[in-house]
Amino acid sequence: MQFIEVKDLTVEFTRIAEDGTEVKGKRAIDGISFSVEKGSFVSVIGMNGSGKSTLAKCLNGLLLPSSGDVIVDGMNTKDESKLWDIRSRVGMVFQNPDNQIVSSIVEDDVAFGPENLGVPPAEIRKRVDSALKQVGMYEHRLKGAHMLSGGQKQRIAIAGAVAMRPECIVFDEPTAMLDPRGRASVMDIIRELNSEGITTILITHFMSEAAQADRIIVMNAGHVLSDSTPRELFADMDMINRAGLELPPVVELREKLGLPDSIMTVDDMIAELRKLCR
Ligand SMILES: Nc1ncnc2c1ncn2[C@@H]1O[C@H](COP(=O)(O)OP(=O)(O)O)[C@@H](O)[C@H]1O
Ligand SMILES: [Mg+2]
């Protein structure tokens, strides 16, 4: 079953010229179509300015199409009466953890989303505790958010999204501002959420992160350049070069060692090396 359907989506930002008239800008998204199957893990990659963040914001109605449609669980984001429903089903986690923390105390911050949805207080308590445990931040629940590292703040932002019990979470470069350890912990959480059934859309510029998805959509100048499995994409050097990307280090190593092309992640590589060393 398809959870999200994007049909001929175009987004054109307008700007106000000096004489006060509206001027059409270039298309940030230019007629793209794809769908996301319920429960799947889709990664979106592409150079800066290719339209990834604009697309992310269209997926829960933060931005509306200039033309075309975005259908979430059967609901069109253009249907204003469905906007709350859509936003409660599709959570968002953005790049900068500092811009996403709204309360000074960790647990209040996680409670913010469900409070806005009108969830009863006892249920909020349950959800906040369980979301904090899920991201490994329960023991920090009474801390001031300013005391946390970037990675911990990002885990709180994810807990905030999880506490809304969404069916899907869109992550827009969630690890871009984190150190390697923070990045790994956030990726572990993303994979775990997906394995529990949350439809996962991960925008990233780390190829090693995209490699963990079921499917990779490559964007370029507002278009979808390619939509394939990681295995198919990494076998297509022409596409990798055209999109200005590079192979994940593990895939490069695998190629040089002549190992099977099923190896996509560090974990795959470890399993293969263990087999070889046996
Ligand atoms: N609010 C906005 N107003 C005008 N132009 C914008 C706005 N947001 C993004 N753009 C433009 O749309 C294009 C795509 O941007 P964006 O979606 O942020 O790309 P990405 O996330 O892939 O870096 C860029 O050319 C950017 O300058
Ligand atoms: Mg972006």
Short mmCIF file of C-alpha atoms and ligand atoms in Angstrom, two decimals:
data_model
loop_
_atom_site.label_atom_id
_atom_site.label_comp_id
_atom_site.label_asym_id
_atom_site.label_seq_id
_atom_site.Cartn_x
_atom_site.Cartn_y
_atom_site.Cartn_z
CA MET A 1 0.00 0.00 0.00
CA GLN A 2 1.27 3.48 -0.85
CA PHE A 3 1.41 5.85 2.12
CA ILE A 4 2.51 8.94 0.20
CA GLU A 5 1.81 9.72 -3.44
CA VAL A 6 3.50 12.68 -5.10
CA LYS A 7 1.91 13.45 -8.47
CA ASP A 8 3.41 15.96 -10.94
CA LEU A 9 4.48 18.15 -8.03
CA THR A 10 5.76 21.60 -8.91
CA VAL A 11 6.76 24.24 -6.39
CA GLU A 12 7.56 27.74 -7.55
CA PHE A 13 8.56 30.37 -5.02
CA THR A 14 7.41 33.87 -5.82
CA ARG A 15 9.23 36.93 -4.58
CA ILE A 16 8.16 40.54 -4.27
CA ALA A 17 10.07 42.88 -6.59
CA GLU A 18 11.09 46.44 -5.63
CA ASP A 19 7.99 47.87 -7.31
CA GLY A 20 5.80 45.60 -5.16
CA THR A 21 4.79 43.17 -7.89
CA GLU A 22 5.05 39.42 -7.47
CA VAL A 23 7.76 37.82 -9.55
CA LYS A 24 7.89 34.12 -10.20
CA GLY A 25 11.18 32.55 -9.15
CA LYS A 26 12.66 29.44 -10.63
CA ARG A 27 10.97 26.14 -9.88
CA ALA A 28 12.40 24.56 -6.72
CA ILE A 29 10.52 21.40 -7.71
CA ASP A 30 9.67 20.80 -11.32
CA GLY A 31 7.03 18.17 -11.99
CA ILE A 32 8.11 15.18 -9.92
CA SER A 33 6.15 12.01 -9.22
CA PHE A 34 6.88 9.08 -6.94
CA SER A 35 5.21 7.16 -4.15
CA VAL A 36 6.36 5.81 -0.82
CA GLU A 37 5.14 2.44 0.34
CA LYS A 38 3.85 2.15 3.89
CA GLY A 39 6.59 1.00 6.25
CA SER A 40 9.41 1.49 3.77
CA PHE A 41 12.67 3.39 4.21
CA VAL A 42 13.34 5.85 1.40
CA SER A 43 16.36 8.11 1.21
CA VAL A 44 16.48 11.33 -0.82
CA ILE A 45 19.87 12.64 -1.90
CA GLY A 46 21.11 15.34 -4.26
CA MET A 47 23.26 18.44 -4.36
CA ASN A 48 22.49 21.60 -2.39
CA GLY A 49 19.58 23.49 -3.90
CA SER A 50 18.18 20.43 -5.69
CA GLY A 51 14.82 20.80 -3.91
CA LYS A 52 15.07 18.22 -1.12
CA SER A 53 13.96 20.46 1.76
CA THR A 54 11.18 21.95 -0.34
CA LEU A 55 9.97 18.43 -1.06
CA ALA A 56 10.16 17.50 2.65
CA LYS A 57 7.93 20.44 3.57
CA CYS A 58 5.38 19.41 0.94
CA LEU A 59 5.04 15.96 2.49
CA ASN A 60 3.16 17.21 5.56
CA GLY A 61 1.54 20.29 4.11
CA LEU A 62 4.01 22.88 5.48
CA LEU A 63 4.26 23.91 1.83
CA LEU A 64 1.52 23.45 -0.75
CA PRO A 65 2.07 22.54 -4.41
CA SER A 66 2.06 25.31 -7.02
CA SER A 67 0.64 22.53 -9.19
CA GLY A 68 0.22 18.79 -8.84
CA ASP A 69 -0.73 16.90 -5.68
CA VAL A 70 0.68 15.32 -2.57
CA ILE A 71 -1.57 12.60 -1.17
CA VAL A 72 -0.84 11.34 2.36
CA ASP A 73 -2.68 8.22 3.46
CA GLY A 74 -5.42 9.06 0.97
CA MET A 75 -5.65 12.74 1.99
CA ASN A 76 -4.69 15.62 -0.29
CA THR A 77 -2.46 18.23 1.45
CA LYS A 78 -4.51 20.89 -0.39
CA ASP A 79 -7.58 19.87 1.64
CA GLU A 80 -7.41 22.29 4.57
CA SER A 81 -9.82 20.23 6.65
CA LYS A 82 -7.31 17.35 6.59
CA LEU A 83 -4.21 19.34 7.48
CA TRP A 84 -4.18 18.42 11.19
CA ASP A 85 -4.73 14.81 10.36
CA ILE A 86 -1.87 14.88 7.87
CA ARG A 87 0.50 16.68 10.26
CA SER A 88 -0.23 14.18 13.02
CA ARG A 89 0.58 11.30 10.66
CA VAL A 90 3.76 12.75 9.17
CA GLY A 91 6.35 14.00 11.66
CA MET A 92 9.33 16.14 10.72
CA VAL A 93 12.85 16.33 12.06
CA PHE A 94 15.05 19.09 10.67
CA GLN A 95 18.75 19.71 10.45
CA ASN A 96 19.40 22.22 13.19
CA PRO A 97 18.62 20.80 16.65
CA ASP A 98 18.69 24.29 18.18
CA ASN A 99 15.82 25.52 16.02
CA GLN A 100 13.58 22.63 17.01
CA ILE A 101 13.73 22.80 20.79
CA VAL A 102 10.81 24.92 21.99
CA SER A 103 10.84 24.35 25.78
CA SER A 104 13.70 24.79 28.20
CA ILE A 105 13.11 21.42 29.93
CA VAL A 106 13.61 18.22 27.94
CA GLU A 107 10.36 16.45 28.84
CA ASP A 108 8.27 19.58 28.25
CA ASP A 109 9.78 19.82 24.83
CA VAL A 110 8.80 16.25 23.95
CA ALA A 111 5.28 16.90 25.30
CA PHE A 112 4.79 19.95 23.08
CA GLY A 113 3.62 18.08 19.98
CA PRO A 114 1.08 15.77 21.66
CA GLU A 115 -0.22 18.74 23.71
CA ASN A 116 -0.88 20.59 20.48
CA LEU A 117 -2.74 17.56 19.16
CA GLY A 118 -5.00 17.67 22.23
CA VAL A 119 -3.84 14.34 23.67
CA PRO A 120 -5.11 13.84 27.29
CA PRO A 121 -2.46 14.56 30.00
CA ALA A 122 -2.14 10.97 31.30
CA GLU A 123 -1.60 9.71 27.77
CA ILE A 124 0.94 12.49 27.12
CA ARG A 125 2.94 11.37 30.18
CA LYS A 126 3.01 7.80 28.85
CA ARG A 127 4.02 8.87 25.37
CA VAL A 128 6.74 11.25 26.56
CA ASP A 129 8.31 8.61 28.80
CA SER A 130 8.21 5.95 26.13
CA ALA A 131 9.58 8.28 23.41
CA LEU A 132 12.43 9.41 25.70
CA LYS A 133 13.30 5.79 26.48
CA GLN A 134 13.26 4.94 22.80
CA VAL A 135 15.90 7.57 22.00
CA GLY A 136 17.93 6.74 25.12
CA MET A 137 17.27 10.12 26.78
CA TYR A 138 14.90 9.15 29.61
CA GLU A 139 17.46 9.83 32.34
CA HIS A 140 17.93 13.35 30.98
CA ARG A 141 14.21 14.18 31.03
CA LEU A 142 14.42 16.88 33.70
CA LYS A 143 17.51 18.56 32.30
CA GLY A 144 17.65 21.95 30.67
CA ALA A 145 17.80 21.50 26.90
CA HIS A 146 20.75 23.93 26.75
CA MET A 147 22.86 21.39 28.67
CA LEU A 148 22.63 18.77 25.93
CA SER A 149 25.05 18.03 23.10
CA GLY A 150 23.91 18.50 19.50
CA GLY A 151 23.35 14.75 19.11
CA GLN A 152 21.31 14.62 22.32
CA LYS A 153 19.22 17.59 21.19
CA GLN A 154 18.55 15.86 17.91
CA ARG A 155 17.45 12.74 19.83
CA ILE A 156 15.02 14.98 21.78
CA ALA A 157 13.68 16.39 18.51
CA ILE A 158 13.12 12.80 17.32
CA ALA A 159 11.42 11.92 20.63
CA GLY A 160 9.14 14.93 20.07
CA ALA A 161 8.15 13.55 16.68
CA VAL A 162 7.75 10.00 18.02
CA ALA A 163 5.51 11.20 20.89
CA MET A 164 2.99 12.33 18.28
CA ARG A 165 2.71 8.66 17.22
CA PRO A 166 3.14 9.42 13.53
CA GLU A 167 2.95 6.77 10.84
CA CYS A 168 5.78 8.43 8.95
CA ILE A 169 8.74 10.63 9.86
CA VAL A 170 10.57 12.82 7.37
CA PHE A 171 14.14 13.54 8.45
CA ASP A 172 15.76 16.49 6.65
CA GLU A 173 19.54 16.08 7.03
CA PRO A 174 19.16 15.21 10.72
CA THR A 175 22.83 14.37 11.19
CA ALA A 176 24.37 17.24 9.19
CA MET A 177 25.34 19.24 12.27
CA LEU A 178 26.41 16.33 14.47
CA ASP A 179 29.75 14.78 15.32
CA PRO A 180 30.36 11.17 14.21
CA ARG A 181 29.09 9.68 17.47
CA GLY A 182 25.92 11.77 17.46
CA ARG A 183 25.42 10.82 13.82
CA ALA A 184 25.70 7.11 14.50
CA SER A 185 23.27 7.23 17.43
CA VAL A 186 20.70 9.15 15.38
CA MET A 187 21.04 6.64 12.50
CA ASP A 188 20.56 3.73 14.95
CA ILE A 189 17.33 5.34 16.16
CA ILE A 190 16.10 6.01 12.62
CA ARG A 191 16.67 2.37 11.63
CA GLU A 192 14.95 1.13 14.78
CA LEU A 193 11.90 3.35 14.21
CA ASN A 194 11.65 2.04 10.66
CA SER A 195 11.94 -1.57 11.81
CA GLU A 196 9.01 -0.89 14.14
CA GLY A 197 6.89 0.05 11.13
CA ILE A 198 7.29 3.83 10.83
CA THR A 199 7.51 4.86 7.19
CA THR A 200 10.86 6.64 7.00
CA ILE A 201 12.05 9.32 4.60
CA LEU A 202 15.65 10.34 5.14
CA ILE A 203 17.16 13.29 3.32
CA THR A 204 20.90 13.15 3.70
CA HIS A 205 24.15 14.07 2.02
CA PHE A 206 25.95 11.11 3.61
CA MET A 207 25.97 8.30 1.07
CA SER A 208 26.70 5.81 3.85
CA GLU A 209 23.37 6.77 5.43
CA ALA A 210 21.45 6.59 2.15
CA ALA A 211 22.92 3.12 1.65
CA GLN A 212 20.86 1.89 4.60
CA ALA A 213 17.54 2.70 2.91
CA ASP A 214 15.40 0.32 0.82
CA ARG A 215 15.36 2.83 -1.97
CA ILE A 216 17.21 6.01 -2.96
CA ILE A 217 15.68 8.93 -4.84
CA VAL A 218 18.30 11.19 -6.44
CA MET A 219 17.21 14.79 -6.99
CA ASN A 220 18.81 17.32 -9.26
CA ALA A 221 17.61 20.85 -10.02
CA GLY A 222 14.03 20.09 -8.96
CA HIS A 223 13.84 16.81 -10.90
CA VAL A 224 14.06 13.16 -9.91
CA LEU A 225 17.18 11.92 -11.64
CA SER A 226 16.96 8.35 -10.42
CA ASP A 227 14.76 6.20 -8.18
CA SER A 228 16.25 2.79 -7.45
CA THR A 229 17.64 0.47 -4.79
CA PRO A 230 21.03 1.38 -3.28
CA ARG A 231 22.47 -1.63 -5.06
CA GLU A 232 21.26 -0.45 -8.47
CA LEU A 233 22.36 3.14 -7.86
CA PHE A 234 25.86 2.28 -6.68
CA ALA A 235 26.37 0.09 -9.74
CA ASP A 236 25.62 3.07 -12.01
CA MET A 237 28.78 5.21 -11.93
CA ASP A 238 27.45 7.32 -14.77
CA MET A 239 24.47 8.35 -12.63
CA ILE A 240 26.66 8.87 -9.54
CA ASN A 241 28.88 11.26 -11.50
CA ARG A 242 26.00 13.04 -13.21
CA ALA A 243 24.32 13.72 -9.88
CA GLY A 244 27.58 15.01 -8.38
CA LEU A 245 27.63 12.21 -5.80
CA GLU A 246 30.27 9.80 -4.65
CA LEU A 247 30.12 6.16 -3.65
CA PRO A 248 29.87 5.35 0.06
CA PRO A 249 33.36 4.42 1.36
CA VAL A 250 32.24 0.84 2.06
CA VAL A 251 31.07 0.40 -1.53
CA GLU A 252 34.32 1.86 -2.87
CA LEU A 253 36.31 -0.53 -0.71
CA ARG A 254 34.16 -3.47 -1.78
CA GLU A 255 34.73 -2.60 -5.45
CA LYS A 256 38.49 -2.38 -4.96
CA LEU A 257 38.56 -5.70 -3.10
CA GLY A 258 36.30 -7.38 -5.66
CA LEU A 259 33.76 -8.37 -2.99
CA PRO A 260 30.06 -9.08 -3.76
CA ASP A 261 27.90 -6.09 -4.71
CA SER A 262 25.39 -7.01 -2.00
CA ILE A 263 27.72 -5.28 0.49
CA MET A 264 26.27 -1.84 1.12
CA THR A 265 26.94 -0.91 4.73
CA VAL A 266 29.65 -1.32 7.37
CA ASP A 267 27.58 -4.13 8.93
CA ASP A 268 27.41 -5.98 5.58
CA MET A 269 31.16 -5.58 5.22
CA ILE A 270 31.82 -6.95 8.71
CA ALA A 271 29.61 -9.99 8.02
CA GLU A 272 31.43 -10.67 4.72
CA LEU A 273 34.90 -10.30 6.27
CA ARG A 274 33.92 -12.64 9.11
CA LYS A 275 32.88 -15.24 6.52
CA LEU A 276 36.19 -14.83 4.68
CA CYS A 277 38.25 -15.09 7.87
CA ARG A 278 36.51 -18.23 9.07
N1 LIG B 1 11.47 30.13 0.86
C1 LIG B 1 12.09 30.19 -0.32
N2 LIG B 1 11.95 31.26 -1.14
C2 LIG B 1 12.57 31.31 -2.34
N3 LIG B 1 13.34 30.33 -2.83
C3 LIG B 1 13.53 29.25 -2.06
C4 LIG B 1 12.91 29.10 -0.78
N4 LIG B 1 13.29 27.92 -0.24
C5 LIG B 1 14.09 27.33 -1.16
N5 LIG B 1 14.23 28.12 -2.26
C6 LIG B 1 15.01 27.79 -3.46
O1 LIG B 1 14.54 26.54 -3.96
C7 LIG B 1 15.60 25.74 -4.41
C8 LIG B 1 15.60 24.41 -3.66
O2 LIG B 1 15.95 24.64 -2.31
P1 LIG B 1 15.90 23.51 -1.21
O3 LIG B 1 14.63 22.78 -1.30
O4 LIG B 1 16.24 24.15 0.10
O5 LIG B 1 17.10 22.56 -1.69
P2 LIG B 1 17.96 21.47 -0.88
O6 LIG B 1 17.25 21.16 0.40
O7 LIG B 1 18.07 20.31 -1.81
O8 LIG B 1 19.31 22.11 -0.64
C9 LIG B 1 16.87 26.56 -4.22
O9 LIG B 1 17.17 27.19 -5.42
C10 LIG B 1 16.47 27.56 -3.16
O10 LIG B 1 17.23 28.72 -3.27
MG MG B 2 17.93 21.20 2.40
#
